PDB file of C-alpha atoms in Angstrom:
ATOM      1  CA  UNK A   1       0.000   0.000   0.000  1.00  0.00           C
ATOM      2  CA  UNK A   2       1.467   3.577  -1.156  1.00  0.00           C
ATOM      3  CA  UNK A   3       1.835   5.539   2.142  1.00  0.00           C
ATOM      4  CA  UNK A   4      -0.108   8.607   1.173  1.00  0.00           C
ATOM      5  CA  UNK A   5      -3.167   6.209   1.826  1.00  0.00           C
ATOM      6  CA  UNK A   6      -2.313   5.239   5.482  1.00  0.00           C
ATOM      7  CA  UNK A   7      -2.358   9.330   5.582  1.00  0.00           C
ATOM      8  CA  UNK A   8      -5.614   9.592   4.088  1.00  0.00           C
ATOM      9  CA  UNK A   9      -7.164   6.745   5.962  1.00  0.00           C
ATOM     10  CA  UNK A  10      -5.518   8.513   9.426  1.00  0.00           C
ATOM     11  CA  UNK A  11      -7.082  11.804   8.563  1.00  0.00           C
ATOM     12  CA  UNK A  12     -10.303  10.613   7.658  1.00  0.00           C
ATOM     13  CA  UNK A  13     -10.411   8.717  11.225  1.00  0.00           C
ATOM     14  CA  UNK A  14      -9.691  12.147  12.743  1.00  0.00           C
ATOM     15  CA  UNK A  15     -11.913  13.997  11.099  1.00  0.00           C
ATOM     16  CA  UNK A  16     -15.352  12.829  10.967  1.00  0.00           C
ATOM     17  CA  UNK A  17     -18.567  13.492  10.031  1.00  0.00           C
ATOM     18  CA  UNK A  18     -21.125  14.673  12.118  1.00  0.00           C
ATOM     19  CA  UNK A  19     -22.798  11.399  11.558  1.00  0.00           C
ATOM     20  CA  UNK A  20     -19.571   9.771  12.642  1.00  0.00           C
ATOM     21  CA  UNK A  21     -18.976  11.932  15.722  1.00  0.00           C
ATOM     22  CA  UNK A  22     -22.679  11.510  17.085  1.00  0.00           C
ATOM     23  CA  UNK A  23     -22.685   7.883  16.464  1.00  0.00           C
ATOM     24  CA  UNK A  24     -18.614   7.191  17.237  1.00  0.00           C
ATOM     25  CA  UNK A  25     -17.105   6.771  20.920  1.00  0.00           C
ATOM     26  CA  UNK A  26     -16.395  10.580  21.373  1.00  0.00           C
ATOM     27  CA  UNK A  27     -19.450  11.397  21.118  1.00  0.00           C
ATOM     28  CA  UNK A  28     -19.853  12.935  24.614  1.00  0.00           C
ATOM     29  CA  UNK A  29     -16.537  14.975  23.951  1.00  0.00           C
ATOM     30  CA  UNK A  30     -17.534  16.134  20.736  1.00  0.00           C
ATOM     31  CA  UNK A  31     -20.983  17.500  22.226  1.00  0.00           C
ATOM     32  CA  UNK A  32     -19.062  19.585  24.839  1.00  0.00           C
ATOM     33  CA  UNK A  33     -16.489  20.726  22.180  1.00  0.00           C
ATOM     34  CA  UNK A  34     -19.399  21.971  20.122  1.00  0.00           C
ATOM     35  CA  UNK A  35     -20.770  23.667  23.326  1.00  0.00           C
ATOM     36  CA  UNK A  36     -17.540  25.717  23.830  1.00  0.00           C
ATOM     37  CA  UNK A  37     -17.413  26.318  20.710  1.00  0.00           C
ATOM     38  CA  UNK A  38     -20.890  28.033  20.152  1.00  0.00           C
ATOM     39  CA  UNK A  39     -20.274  29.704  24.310  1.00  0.00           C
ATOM     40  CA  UNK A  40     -16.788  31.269  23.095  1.00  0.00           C
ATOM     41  CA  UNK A  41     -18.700  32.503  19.617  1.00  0.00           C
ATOM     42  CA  UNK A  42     -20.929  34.368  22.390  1.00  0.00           C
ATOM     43  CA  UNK A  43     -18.350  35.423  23.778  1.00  0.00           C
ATOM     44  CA  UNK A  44     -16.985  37.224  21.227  1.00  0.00           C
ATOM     45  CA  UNK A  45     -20.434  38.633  20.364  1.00  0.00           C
ATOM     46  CA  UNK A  46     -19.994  36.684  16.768  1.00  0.00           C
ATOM     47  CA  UNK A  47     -23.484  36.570  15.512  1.00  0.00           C
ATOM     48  CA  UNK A  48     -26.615  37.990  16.272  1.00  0.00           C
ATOM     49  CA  UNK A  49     -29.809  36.151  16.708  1.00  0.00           C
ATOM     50  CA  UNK A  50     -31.962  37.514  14.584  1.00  0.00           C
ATOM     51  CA  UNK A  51     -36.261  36.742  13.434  1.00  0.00           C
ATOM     52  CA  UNK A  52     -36.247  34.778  10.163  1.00  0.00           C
ATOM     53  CA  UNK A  53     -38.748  36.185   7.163  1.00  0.00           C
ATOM     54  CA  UNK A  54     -39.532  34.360   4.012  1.00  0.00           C
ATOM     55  CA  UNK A  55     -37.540  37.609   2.361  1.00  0.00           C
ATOM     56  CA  UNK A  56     -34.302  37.069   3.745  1.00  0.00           C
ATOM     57  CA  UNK A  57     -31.690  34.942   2.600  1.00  0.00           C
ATOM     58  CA  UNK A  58     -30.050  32.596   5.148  1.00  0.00           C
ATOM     59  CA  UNK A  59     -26.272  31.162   5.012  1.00  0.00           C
ATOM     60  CA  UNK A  60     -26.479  27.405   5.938  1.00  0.00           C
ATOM     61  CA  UNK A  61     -23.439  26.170   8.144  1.00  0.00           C
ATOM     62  CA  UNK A  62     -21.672  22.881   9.044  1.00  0.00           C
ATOM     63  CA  UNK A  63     -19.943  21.541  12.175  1.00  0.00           C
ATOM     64  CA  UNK A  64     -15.929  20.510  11.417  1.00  0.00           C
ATOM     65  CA  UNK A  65     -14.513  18.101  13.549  1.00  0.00           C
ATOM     66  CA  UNK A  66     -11.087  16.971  14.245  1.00  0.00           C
ATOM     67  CA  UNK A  67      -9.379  14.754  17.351  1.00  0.00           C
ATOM     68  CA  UNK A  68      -5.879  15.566  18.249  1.00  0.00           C
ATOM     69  CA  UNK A  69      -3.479  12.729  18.997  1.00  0.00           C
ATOM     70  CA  UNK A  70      -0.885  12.765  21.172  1.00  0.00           C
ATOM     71  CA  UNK A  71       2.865  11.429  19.341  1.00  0.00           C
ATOM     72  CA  UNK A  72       1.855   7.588  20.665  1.00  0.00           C
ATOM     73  CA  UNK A  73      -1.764   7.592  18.951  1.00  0.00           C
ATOM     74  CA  UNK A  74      -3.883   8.373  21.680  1.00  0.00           C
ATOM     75  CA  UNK A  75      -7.124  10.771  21.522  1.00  0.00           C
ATOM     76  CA  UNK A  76      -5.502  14.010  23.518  1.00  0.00           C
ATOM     77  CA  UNK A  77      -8.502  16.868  22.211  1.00  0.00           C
ATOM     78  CA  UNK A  78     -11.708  16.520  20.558  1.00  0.00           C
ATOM     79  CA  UNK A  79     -12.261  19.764  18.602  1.00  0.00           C
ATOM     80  CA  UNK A  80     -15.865  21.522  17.056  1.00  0.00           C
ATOM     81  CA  UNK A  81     -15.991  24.484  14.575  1.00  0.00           C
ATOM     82  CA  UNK A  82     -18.828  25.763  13.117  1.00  0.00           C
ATOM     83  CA  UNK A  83     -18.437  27.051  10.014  1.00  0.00           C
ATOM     84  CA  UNK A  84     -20.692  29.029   8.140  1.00  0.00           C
ATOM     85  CA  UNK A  85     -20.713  28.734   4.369  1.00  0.00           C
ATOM     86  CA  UNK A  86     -20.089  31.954   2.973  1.00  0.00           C
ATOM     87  CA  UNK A  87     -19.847  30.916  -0.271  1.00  0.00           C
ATOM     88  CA  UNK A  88     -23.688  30.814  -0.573  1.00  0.00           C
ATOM     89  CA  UNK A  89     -23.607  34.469   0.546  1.00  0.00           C
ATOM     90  CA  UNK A  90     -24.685  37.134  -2.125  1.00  0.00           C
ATOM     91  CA  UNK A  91     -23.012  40.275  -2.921  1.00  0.00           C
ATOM     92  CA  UNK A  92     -25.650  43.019  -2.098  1.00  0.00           C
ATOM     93  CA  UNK A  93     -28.451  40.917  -0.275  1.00  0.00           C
ATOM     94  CA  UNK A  94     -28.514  40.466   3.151  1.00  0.00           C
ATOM     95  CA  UNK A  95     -25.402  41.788   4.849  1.00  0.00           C
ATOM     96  CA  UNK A  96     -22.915  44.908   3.464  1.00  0.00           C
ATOM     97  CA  UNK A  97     -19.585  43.499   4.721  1.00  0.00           C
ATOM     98  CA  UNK A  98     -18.044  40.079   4.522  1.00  0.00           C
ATOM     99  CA  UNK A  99     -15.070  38.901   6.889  1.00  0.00           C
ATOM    100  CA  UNK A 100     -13.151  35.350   6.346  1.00  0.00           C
ATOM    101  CA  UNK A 101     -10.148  34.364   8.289  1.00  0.00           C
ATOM    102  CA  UNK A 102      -7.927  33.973   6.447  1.00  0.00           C
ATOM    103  CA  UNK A 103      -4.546  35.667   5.434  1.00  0.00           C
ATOM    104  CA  UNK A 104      -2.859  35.955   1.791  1.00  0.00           C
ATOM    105  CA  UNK A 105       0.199  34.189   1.667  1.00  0.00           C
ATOM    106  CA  UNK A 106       1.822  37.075  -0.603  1.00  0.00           C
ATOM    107  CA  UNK A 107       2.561  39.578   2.009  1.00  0.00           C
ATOM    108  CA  UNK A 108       3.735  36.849   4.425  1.00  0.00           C
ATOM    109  CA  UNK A 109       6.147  36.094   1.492  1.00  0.00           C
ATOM    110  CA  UNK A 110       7.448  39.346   0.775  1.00  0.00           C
ATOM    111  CA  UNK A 111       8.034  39.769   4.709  1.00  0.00           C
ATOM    112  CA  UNK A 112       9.989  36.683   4.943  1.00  0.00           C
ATOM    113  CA  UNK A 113      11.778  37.307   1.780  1.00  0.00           C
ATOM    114  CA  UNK A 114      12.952  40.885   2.977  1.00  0.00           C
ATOM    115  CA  UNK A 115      13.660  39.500   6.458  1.00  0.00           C
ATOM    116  CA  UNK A 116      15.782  36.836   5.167  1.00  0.00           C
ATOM    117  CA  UNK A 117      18.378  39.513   3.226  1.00  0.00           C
ATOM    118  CA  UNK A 118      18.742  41.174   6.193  1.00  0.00           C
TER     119      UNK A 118
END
């Protein structure tokens, strides 16, 4: 067997579905990691709940899962995110801003590239 597929099949063990993570062992641990997650999205006053008309548009979302082993193979974190799925979002309708998380890695490069000839 190639090793890329032992990688595969070890990522798709740690990374379930929902179905998988409701059904599976950790299920108890996944519940309260989706509980902190959707406390520390209060927290940080994320999202509003808001009245739902037939003339809005709503963004679905998804829960992401993912256990953290320790070096040996053992379960050391079970992790939730939700994730909303911005891609269904429409320029215009709904909302006037849009936010993702995420950086550009061309900066970053020209930073490291500039720090590096230093």
């Amino acid at each position: 067997m190639h090793p890329a597929t032992l990688i595969t099949l070890a990522n798709k063990e740690d990374s379930p579905t929902y179905a998988e993570a409701m059904s599976g062992p950790g299920a108890p641990g996944f519940l309260k990691a989706m509980e902190n997650e959707i406390n520390t999205l209060i927290e940080m006053d994320a999202f509003e709940i808001a009245g739902y008309k037939k003339s809005m548009s709503a963004i679905s979302s998804a829960w992401a899962f993912k256990r953290k082993r320790y070096p040996g193979g053992s379960a050391r974190k079970l992790k939730a995110r939700a994730c909303a799925r911005g891609l269904e979002q429409k320029e215009g309708t709904g909302c006037s801003e849009a936010f993702a998380p995420a950086a550009q890695w061309a900066p970053a490069r020209a930073i490291d590239r500039k720090s590096t000839r230093l």
